[in-house]
CSV table of C-alpha atoms in Angstrom, one decimal:
chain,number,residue,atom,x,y,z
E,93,UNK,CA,70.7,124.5,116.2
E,94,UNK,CA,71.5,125.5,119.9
E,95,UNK,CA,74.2,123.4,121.8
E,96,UNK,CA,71.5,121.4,123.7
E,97,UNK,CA,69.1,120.6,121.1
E,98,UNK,CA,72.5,118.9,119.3
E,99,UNK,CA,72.9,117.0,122.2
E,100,UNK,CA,69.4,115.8,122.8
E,101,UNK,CA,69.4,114.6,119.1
E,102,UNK,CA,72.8,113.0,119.3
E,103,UNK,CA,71.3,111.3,122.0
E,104,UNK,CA,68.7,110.2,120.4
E,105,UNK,CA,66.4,111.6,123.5
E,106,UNK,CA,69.2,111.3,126.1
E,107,UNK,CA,71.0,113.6,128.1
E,108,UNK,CA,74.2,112.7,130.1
E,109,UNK,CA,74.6,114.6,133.5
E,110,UNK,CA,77.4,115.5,135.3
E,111,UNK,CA,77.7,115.0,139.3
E,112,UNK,CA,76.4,117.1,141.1
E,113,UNK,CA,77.7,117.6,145.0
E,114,UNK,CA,76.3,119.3,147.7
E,115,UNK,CA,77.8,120.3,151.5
E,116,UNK,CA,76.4,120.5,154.4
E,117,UNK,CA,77.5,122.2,157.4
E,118,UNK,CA,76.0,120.1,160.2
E,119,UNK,CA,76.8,116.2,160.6
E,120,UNK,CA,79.6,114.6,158.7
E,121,UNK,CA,80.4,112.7,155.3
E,122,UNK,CA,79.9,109.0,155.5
E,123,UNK,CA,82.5,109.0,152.5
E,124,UNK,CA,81.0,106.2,150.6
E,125,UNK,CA,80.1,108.7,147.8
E,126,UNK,CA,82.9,107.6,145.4
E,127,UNK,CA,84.5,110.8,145.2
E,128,UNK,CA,88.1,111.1,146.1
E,129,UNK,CA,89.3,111.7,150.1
E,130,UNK,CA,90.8,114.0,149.7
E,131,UNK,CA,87.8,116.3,148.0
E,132,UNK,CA,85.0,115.8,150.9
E,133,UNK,CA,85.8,119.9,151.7
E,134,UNK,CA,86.0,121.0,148.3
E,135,UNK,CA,84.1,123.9,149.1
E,136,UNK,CA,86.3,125.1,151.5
E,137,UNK,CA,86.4,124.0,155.5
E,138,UNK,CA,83.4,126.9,156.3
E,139,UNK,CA,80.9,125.0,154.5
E,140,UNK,CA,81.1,121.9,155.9
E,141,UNK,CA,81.6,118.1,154.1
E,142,UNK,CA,80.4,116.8,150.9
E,143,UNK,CA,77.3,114.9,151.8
E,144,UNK,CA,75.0,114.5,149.3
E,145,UNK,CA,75.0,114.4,145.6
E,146,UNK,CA,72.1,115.9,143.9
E,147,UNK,CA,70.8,113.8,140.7
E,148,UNK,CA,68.6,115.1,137.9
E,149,UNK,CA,68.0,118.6,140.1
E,150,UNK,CA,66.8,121.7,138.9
E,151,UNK,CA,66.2,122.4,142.1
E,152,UNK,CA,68.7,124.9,144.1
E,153,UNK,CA,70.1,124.0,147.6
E,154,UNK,CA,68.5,125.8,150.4
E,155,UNK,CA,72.1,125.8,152.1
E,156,UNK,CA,72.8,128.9,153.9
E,157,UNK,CA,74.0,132.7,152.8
E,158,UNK,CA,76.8,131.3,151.2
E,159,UNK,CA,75.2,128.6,148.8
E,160,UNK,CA,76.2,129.3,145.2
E,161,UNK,CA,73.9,130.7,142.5
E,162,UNK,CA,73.5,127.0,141.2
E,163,UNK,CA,73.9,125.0,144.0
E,164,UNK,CA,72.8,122.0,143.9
E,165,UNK,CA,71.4,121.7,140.6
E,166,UNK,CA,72.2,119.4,137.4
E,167,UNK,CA,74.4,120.1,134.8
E,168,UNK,CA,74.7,118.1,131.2
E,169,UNK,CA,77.7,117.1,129.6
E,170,UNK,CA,78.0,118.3,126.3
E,171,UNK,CA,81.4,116.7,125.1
E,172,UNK,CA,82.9,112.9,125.7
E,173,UNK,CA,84.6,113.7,129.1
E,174,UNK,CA,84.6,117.3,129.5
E,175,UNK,CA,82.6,118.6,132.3
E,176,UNK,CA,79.0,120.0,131.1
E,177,UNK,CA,78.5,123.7,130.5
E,178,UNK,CA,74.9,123.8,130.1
E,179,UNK,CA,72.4,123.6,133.3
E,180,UNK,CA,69.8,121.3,133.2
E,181,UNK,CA,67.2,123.6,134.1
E,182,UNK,CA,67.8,125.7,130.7
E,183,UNK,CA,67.7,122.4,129.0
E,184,UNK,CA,64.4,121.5,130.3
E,185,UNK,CA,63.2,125.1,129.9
E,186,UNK,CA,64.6,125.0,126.1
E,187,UNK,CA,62.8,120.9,125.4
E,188,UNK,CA,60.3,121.4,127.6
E,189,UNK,CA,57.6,118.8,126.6
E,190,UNK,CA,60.0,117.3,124.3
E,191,UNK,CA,61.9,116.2,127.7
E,192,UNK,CA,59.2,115.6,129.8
E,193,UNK,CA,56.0,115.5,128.1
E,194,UNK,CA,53.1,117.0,127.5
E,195,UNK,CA,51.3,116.1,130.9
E,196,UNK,CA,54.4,117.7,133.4
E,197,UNK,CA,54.9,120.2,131.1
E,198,UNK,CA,51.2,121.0,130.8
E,199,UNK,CA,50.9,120.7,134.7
E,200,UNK,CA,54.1,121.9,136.1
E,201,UNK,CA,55.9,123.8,133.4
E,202,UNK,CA,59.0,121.7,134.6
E,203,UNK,CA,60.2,118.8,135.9
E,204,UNK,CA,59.3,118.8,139.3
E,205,UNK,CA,60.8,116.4,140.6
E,206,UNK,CA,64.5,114.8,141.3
E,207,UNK,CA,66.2,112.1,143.7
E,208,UNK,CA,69.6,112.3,145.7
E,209,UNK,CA,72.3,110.0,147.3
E,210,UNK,CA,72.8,111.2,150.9
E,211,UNK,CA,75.8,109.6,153.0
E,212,UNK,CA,75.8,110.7,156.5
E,213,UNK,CA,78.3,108.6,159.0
E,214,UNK,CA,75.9,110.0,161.9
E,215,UNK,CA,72.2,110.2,162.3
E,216,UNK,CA,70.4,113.0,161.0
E,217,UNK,CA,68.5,115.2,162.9
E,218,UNK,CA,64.6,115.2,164.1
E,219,UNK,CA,62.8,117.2,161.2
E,220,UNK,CA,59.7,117.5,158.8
E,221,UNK,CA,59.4,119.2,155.8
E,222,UNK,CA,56.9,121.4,154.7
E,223,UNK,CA,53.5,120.6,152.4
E,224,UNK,CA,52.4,122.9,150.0
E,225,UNK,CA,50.2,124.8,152.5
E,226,UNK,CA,53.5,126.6,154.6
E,227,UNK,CA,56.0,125.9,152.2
E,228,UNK,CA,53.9,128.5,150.1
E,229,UNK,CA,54.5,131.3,152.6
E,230,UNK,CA,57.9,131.0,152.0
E,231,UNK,CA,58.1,131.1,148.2
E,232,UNK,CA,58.6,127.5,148.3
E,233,UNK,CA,57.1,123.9,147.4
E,234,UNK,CA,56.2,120.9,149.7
E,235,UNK,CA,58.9,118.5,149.9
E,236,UNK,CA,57.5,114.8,150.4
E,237,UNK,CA,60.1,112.2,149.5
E,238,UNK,CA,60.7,108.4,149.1
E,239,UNK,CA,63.7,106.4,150.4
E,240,UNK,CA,65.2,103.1,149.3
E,241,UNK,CA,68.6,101.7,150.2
E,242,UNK,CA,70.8,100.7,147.6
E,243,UNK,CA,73.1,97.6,148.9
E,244,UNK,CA,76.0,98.6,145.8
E,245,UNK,CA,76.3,101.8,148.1
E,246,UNK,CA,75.8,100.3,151.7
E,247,UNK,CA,79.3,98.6,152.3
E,248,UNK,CA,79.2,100.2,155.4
E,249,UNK,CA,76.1,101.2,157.5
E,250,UNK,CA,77.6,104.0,159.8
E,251,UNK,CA,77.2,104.8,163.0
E,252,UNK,CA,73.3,104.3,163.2
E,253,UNK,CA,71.3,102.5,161.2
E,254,UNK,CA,68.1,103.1,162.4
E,255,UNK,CA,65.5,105.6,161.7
E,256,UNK,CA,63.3,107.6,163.6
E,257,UNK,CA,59.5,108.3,162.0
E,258,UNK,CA,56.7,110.5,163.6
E,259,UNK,CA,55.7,110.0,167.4
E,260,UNK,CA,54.2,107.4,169.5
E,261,UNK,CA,50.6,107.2,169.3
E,262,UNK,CA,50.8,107.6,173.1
E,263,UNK,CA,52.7,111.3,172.8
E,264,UNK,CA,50.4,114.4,173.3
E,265,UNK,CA,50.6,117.8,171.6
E,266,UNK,CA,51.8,119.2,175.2
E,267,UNK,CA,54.7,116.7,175.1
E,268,UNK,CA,55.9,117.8,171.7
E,269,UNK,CA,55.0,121.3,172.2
E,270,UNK,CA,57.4,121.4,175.3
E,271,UNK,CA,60.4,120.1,173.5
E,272,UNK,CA,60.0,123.0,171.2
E,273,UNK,CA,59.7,125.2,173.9
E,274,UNK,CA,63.1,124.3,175.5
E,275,UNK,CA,65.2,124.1,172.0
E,276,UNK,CA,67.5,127.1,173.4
E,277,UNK,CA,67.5,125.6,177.3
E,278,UNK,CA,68.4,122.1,177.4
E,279,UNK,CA,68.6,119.2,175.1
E,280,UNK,CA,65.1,118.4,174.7
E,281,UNK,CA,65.4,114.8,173.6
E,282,UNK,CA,62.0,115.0,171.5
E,283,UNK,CA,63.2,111.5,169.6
E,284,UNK,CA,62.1,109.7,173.0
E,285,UNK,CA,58.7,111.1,172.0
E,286,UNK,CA,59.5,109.2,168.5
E,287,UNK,CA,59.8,105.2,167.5
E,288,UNK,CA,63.0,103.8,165.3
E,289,UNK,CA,63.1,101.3,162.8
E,290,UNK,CA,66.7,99.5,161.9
E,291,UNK,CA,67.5,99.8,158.4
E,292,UNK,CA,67.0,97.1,156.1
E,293,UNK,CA,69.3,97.2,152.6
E,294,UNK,CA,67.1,96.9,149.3
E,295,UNK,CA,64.0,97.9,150.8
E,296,UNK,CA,62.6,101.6,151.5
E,297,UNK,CA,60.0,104.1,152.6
E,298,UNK,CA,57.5,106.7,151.7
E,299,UNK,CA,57.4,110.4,154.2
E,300,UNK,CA,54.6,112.4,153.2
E,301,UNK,CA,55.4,116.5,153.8
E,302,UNK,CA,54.6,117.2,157.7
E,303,UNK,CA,56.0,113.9,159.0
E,304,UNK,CA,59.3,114.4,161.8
E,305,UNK,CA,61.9,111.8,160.8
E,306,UNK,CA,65.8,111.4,161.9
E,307,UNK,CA,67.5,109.6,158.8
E,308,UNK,CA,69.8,106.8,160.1
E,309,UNK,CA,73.3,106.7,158.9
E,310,UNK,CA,73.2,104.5,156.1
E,311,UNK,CA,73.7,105.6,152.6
E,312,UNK,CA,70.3,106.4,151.0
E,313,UNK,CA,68.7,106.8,147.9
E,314,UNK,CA,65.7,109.4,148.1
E,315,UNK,CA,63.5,110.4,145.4
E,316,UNK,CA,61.5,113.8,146.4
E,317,UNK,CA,59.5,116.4,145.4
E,318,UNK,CA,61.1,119.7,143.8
E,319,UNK,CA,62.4,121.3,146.7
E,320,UNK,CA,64.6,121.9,149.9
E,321,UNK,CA,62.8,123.1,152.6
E,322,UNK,CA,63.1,122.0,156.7
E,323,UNK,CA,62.2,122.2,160.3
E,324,UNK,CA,64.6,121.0,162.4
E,325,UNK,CA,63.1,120.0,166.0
E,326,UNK,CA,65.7,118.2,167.5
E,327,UNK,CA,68.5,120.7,169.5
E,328,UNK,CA,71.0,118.0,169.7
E,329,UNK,CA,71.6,115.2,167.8
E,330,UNK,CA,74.3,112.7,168.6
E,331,UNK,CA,76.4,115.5,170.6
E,332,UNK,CA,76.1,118.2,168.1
E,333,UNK,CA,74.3,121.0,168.6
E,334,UNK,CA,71.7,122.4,165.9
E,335,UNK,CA,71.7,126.1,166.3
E,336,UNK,CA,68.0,128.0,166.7
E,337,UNK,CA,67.7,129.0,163.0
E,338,UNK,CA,67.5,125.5,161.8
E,339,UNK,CA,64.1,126.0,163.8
E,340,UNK,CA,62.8,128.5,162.3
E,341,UNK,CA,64.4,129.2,159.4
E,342,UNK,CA,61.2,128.0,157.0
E,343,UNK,CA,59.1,130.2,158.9
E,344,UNK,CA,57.8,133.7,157.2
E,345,UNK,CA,58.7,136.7,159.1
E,346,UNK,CA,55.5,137.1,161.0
E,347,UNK,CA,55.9,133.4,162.3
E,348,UNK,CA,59.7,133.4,163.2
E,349,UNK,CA,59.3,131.6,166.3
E,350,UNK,CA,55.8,131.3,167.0
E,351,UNK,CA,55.7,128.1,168.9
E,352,UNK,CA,52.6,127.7,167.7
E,353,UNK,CA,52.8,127.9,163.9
E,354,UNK,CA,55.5,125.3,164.2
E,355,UNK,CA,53.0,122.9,165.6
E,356,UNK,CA,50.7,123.6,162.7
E,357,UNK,CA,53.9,122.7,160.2
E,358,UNK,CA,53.1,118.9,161.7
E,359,UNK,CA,50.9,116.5,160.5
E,360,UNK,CA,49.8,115.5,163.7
E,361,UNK,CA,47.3,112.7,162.3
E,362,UNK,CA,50.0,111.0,159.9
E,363,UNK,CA,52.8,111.6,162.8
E,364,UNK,CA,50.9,109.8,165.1
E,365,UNK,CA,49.7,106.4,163.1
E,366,UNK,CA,49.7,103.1,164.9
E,367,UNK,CA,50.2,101.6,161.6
E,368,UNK,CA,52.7,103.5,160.3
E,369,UNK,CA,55.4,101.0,158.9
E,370,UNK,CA,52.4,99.1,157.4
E,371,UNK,CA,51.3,102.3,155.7
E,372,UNK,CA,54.9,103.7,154.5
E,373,UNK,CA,57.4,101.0,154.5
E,374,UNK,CA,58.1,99.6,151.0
E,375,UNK,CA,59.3,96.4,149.9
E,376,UNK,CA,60.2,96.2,146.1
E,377,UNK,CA,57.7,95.4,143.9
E,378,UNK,CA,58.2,93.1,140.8
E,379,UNK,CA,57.4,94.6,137.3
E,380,UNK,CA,57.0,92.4,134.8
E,381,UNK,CA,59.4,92.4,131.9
E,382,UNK,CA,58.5,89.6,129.1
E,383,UNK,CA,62.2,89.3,128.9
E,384,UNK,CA,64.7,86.7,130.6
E,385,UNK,CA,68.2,88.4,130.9
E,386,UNK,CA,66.6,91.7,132.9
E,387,UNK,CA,64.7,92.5,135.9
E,388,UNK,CA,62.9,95.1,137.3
E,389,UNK,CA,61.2,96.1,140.5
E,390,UNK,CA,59.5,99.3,142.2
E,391,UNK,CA,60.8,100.4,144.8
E,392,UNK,CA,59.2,103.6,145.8
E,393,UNK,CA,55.0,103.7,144.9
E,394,UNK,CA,51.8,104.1,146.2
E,395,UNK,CA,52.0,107.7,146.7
E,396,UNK,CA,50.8,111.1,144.8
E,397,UNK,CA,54.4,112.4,144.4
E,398,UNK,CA,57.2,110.3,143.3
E,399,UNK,CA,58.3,106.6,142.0
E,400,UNK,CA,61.7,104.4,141.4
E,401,UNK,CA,62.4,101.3,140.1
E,402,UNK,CA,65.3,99.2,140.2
E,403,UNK,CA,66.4,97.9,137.2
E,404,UNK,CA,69.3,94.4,137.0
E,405,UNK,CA,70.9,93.4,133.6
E,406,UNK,CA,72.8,90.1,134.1
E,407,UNK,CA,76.2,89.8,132.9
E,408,UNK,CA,76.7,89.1,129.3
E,409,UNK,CA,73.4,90.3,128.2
E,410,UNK,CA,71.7,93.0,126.4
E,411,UNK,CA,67.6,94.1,127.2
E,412,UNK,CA,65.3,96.7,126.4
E,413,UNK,CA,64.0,99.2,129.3
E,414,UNK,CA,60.8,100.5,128.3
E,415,UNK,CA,58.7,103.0,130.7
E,416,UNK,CA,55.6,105.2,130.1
E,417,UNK,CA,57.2,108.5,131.7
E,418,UNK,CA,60.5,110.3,131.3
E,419,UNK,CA,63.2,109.7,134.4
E,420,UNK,CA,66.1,110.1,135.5
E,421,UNK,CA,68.7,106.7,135.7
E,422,UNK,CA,71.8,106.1,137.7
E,423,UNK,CA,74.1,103.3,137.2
E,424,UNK,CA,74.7,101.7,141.0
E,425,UNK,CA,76.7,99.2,139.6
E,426,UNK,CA,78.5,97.3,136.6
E,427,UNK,CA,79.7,99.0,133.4
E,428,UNK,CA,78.4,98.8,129.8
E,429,UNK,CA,75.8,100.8,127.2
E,430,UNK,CA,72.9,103.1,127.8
E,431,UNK,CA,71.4,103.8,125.0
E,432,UNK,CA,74.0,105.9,122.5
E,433,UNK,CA,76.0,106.4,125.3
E,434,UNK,CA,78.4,103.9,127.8
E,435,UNK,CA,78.0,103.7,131.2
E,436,UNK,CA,79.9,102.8,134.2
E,437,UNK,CA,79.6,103.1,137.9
E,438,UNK,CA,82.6,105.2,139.2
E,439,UNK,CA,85.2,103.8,141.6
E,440,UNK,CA,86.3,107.4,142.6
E,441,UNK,CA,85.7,110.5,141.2
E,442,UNK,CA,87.7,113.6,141.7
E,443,UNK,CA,85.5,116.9,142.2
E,444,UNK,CA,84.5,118.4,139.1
E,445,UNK,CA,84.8,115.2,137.4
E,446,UNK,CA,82.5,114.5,134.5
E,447,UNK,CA,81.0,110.4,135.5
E,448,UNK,CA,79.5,108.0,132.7
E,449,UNK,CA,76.7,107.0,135.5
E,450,UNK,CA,73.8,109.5,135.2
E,451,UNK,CA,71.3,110.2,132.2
E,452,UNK,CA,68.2,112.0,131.9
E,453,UNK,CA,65.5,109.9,129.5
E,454,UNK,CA,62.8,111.8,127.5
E,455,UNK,CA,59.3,110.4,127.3
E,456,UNK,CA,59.8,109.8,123.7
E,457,UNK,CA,62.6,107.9,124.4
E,458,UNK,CA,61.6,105.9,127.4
E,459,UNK,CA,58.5,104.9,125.7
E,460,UNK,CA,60.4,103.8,122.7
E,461,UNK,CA,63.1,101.7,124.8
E,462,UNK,CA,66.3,102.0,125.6
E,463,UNK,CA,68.6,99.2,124.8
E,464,UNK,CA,71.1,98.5,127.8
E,465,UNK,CA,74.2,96.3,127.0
E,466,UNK,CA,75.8,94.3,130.1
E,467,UNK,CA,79.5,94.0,129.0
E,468,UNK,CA,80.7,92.9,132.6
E,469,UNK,CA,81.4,89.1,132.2
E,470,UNK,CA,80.4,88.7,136.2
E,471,UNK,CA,78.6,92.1,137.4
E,472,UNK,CA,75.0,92.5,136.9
E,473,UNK,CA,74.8,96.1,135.7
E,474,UNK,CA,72.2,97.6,138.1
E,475,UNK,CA,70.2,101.1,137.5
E,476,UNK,CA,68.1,103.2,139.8
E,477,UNK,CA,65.4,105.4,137.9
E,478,UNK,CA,63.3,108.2,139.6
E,479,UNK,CA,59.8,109.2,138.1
E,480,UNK,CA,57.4,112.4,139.2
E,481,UNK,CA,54.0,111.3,139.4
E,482,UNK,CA,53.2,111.0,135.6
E,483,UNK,CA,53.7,107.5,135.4
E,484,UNK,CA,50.4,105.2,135.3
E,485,UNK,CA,52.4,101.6,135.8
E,486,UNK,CA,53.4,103.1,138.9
E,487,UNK,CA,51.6,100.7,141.8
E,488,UNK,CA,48.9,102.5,143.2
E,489,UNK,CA,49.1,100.7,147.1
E,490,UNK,CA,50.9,98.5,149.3
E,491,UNK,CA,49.9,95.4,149.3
């Protein structure tokens, strides 16, 4: 029996992951992460500050020429503390419908999708990412995504709280189309074309691909789509300057900076919505349980891509978590039992340490339940689970 296979069956349909960090090279860290001070430029000063970590990814960054081989994606433990050896991608490659089920598998041949902690102390910049249609000519996938933020992560909100979404129903194609023009010139200010909304802990939103957002600083949770792929339209963002590749740099060769096939990247209808918060903001959603000591809510629906749900177990108490679809959980807060395995939210990691906070659930199991034990006497213990699109209890719109 192969190493992973043991795992899985130990695990009776679990598997634990280890944390997985990503830099970036523009912006800075928020540091709320949980990993150690000094460990923010663990990948040396040249790639820039650990800003993201990467959860239940098979996905690999799209982080410059010197991103590693496996950058970015998931790896599962395979001892009781020692850091995993096996990527997640060969374990869903060996399970394959026994991890994700038949329909993925059938559909996708993978999981295809996975979720991220980002924690930047500044604003992001103006960008979109691609749908299927451009992200094709590039080798690529469409990258819509889901936000929510998570309070247990949000003692601090940074710099600037407030995000920007799509333009003003007033802006024309000219306007937009001139900012564009001018990225190597002047700062072109195209988020005065946009409108910001101030971030509001333990609620979220939903971007389809083709939408131009400017994440605000706080620390977010974002389920997305399988991939890593960006247009950045904004030349300066808070002081610092975003070179010209960051432009173009999803473009195909015969497009590299053809002002005009950047237009076509946006989704000028959906940018352009008077109701857009009433369309793509997301307040939690309560899911019914039938039990007293845990609750649940969606927090990232009505779309074709991705969900999440927050899950609370009060202190004290032990509960059953029972979903139609495999996912992948993270422990936001509190310390106890997942499953076979325990579970705690980390204080402070150092980098390369394995964490007891992140598990990947089979369908099997998730349809069978998975029995969480509370053993904080005053902590609720609080999870974050990411679906793909496969799950049917997910709400269909916003009400």
């Amino acid at each position: 029996m192969s190493v992973i296979r043991e795992v899985f069956r130990e695990g009776e349909g679990i598997l634990k992951l280890t944390p997985t960090w990503v830099p970036r090279g523009f912006n800075e860290p928020g540091k709320r992460l949980r990993l150690h001070p000094d460990d923010y430029y663990a990948f040396g000063m040249d790639r820039g500050g650990i800003c993201e970590r990467w959860l239940g990814s098979v996905t690999r960054a799209m982080n410059g020429p010197k991103t590693g081989e496996t950058e970015g994606m998931s790896y599962v433990s395979t001892g009781r503390g020692e850091p995993g050896a096996v990527l997640f991608a060969e374990a869903v490659g060996e399970l394959k419908a026994e991890l994700v089920g038949e329909e993925l598998w059938d559909r996708y041949g993978t999981w295809p999708a996975y979720s991220k902690l980002y924690d930047y102390d500044r604003p992001l910049f103006f960008h979109l990412h691609l749908d299927d249609r451009h992200a094709e000519k590039i080798g690529r996938m469409g990258k819509p995504e889901a936000y929510y933020f998570p309070r247990q992560y949000n003692y601090c909100m940074g710099r600037f709280p407030l995000t920007y979404f799509g333009f003003d129903p007033s802006v024309t194609k000219n306007e937009v189309k001139a900012c564009l023009e001018h990225y190597d010139a002047l700062d072109n200010k195209i988020t005065e074309l946009s409108r910001a909304y101030r971030i509001r802990l333990g609620t979220g939103w939903y971007t389809p691909a083709g939408v131009v957002h400017a994440p605000g600083s706080a620390v977010t949770y974002e389920p997305q789509w399988n991939s890593d792929v960006n247009t950045i339209v904004e030349n300066v963002t808070m002081g610092e300057v975003n070179p010209h590749h960051l432009l173009t740099d999803c473009q195909p060769e015969s497009e590299k900076g053809n002002i005009r096939a950047l237009m076509d990247q946006i989704d000028w209808k959906e940018n352009t919505r008077p109701d857009y918060k009433e369309t793509y903001f997301r307040e939690p959603v309560k899911r019914p349980t039938g039990q007293r000591r845990i609750r649940e809510q969606w927090v990232a629906y009505a779309n074709d891509w991705v969900a999440a749900k927050e899950v609370t177990v009060e202190p004290k108490s032990k509960a059953v978590l029972t979903d139609s679809a495999c996912y992948c959980a993270l422990i936001v807060q509190g310390h106890g039992s997942f499953g076979r395995y325990e579970c705690e939210t980390p204080v402070m990691l150092r980098f390369g340490d394995c964490s007891a906070d992140e598990f990947f659930v089979s369908e099997k199991a998730a349809k069978n339940g998975i029995v969480i034990e509370n053993n904080s006497c005053c902590e609720p213990l609080v999870i974050l689970q990411n679906f793909a699109n496969n799950n049917k209890e997910v709400p269909k719109e916003v009400k």
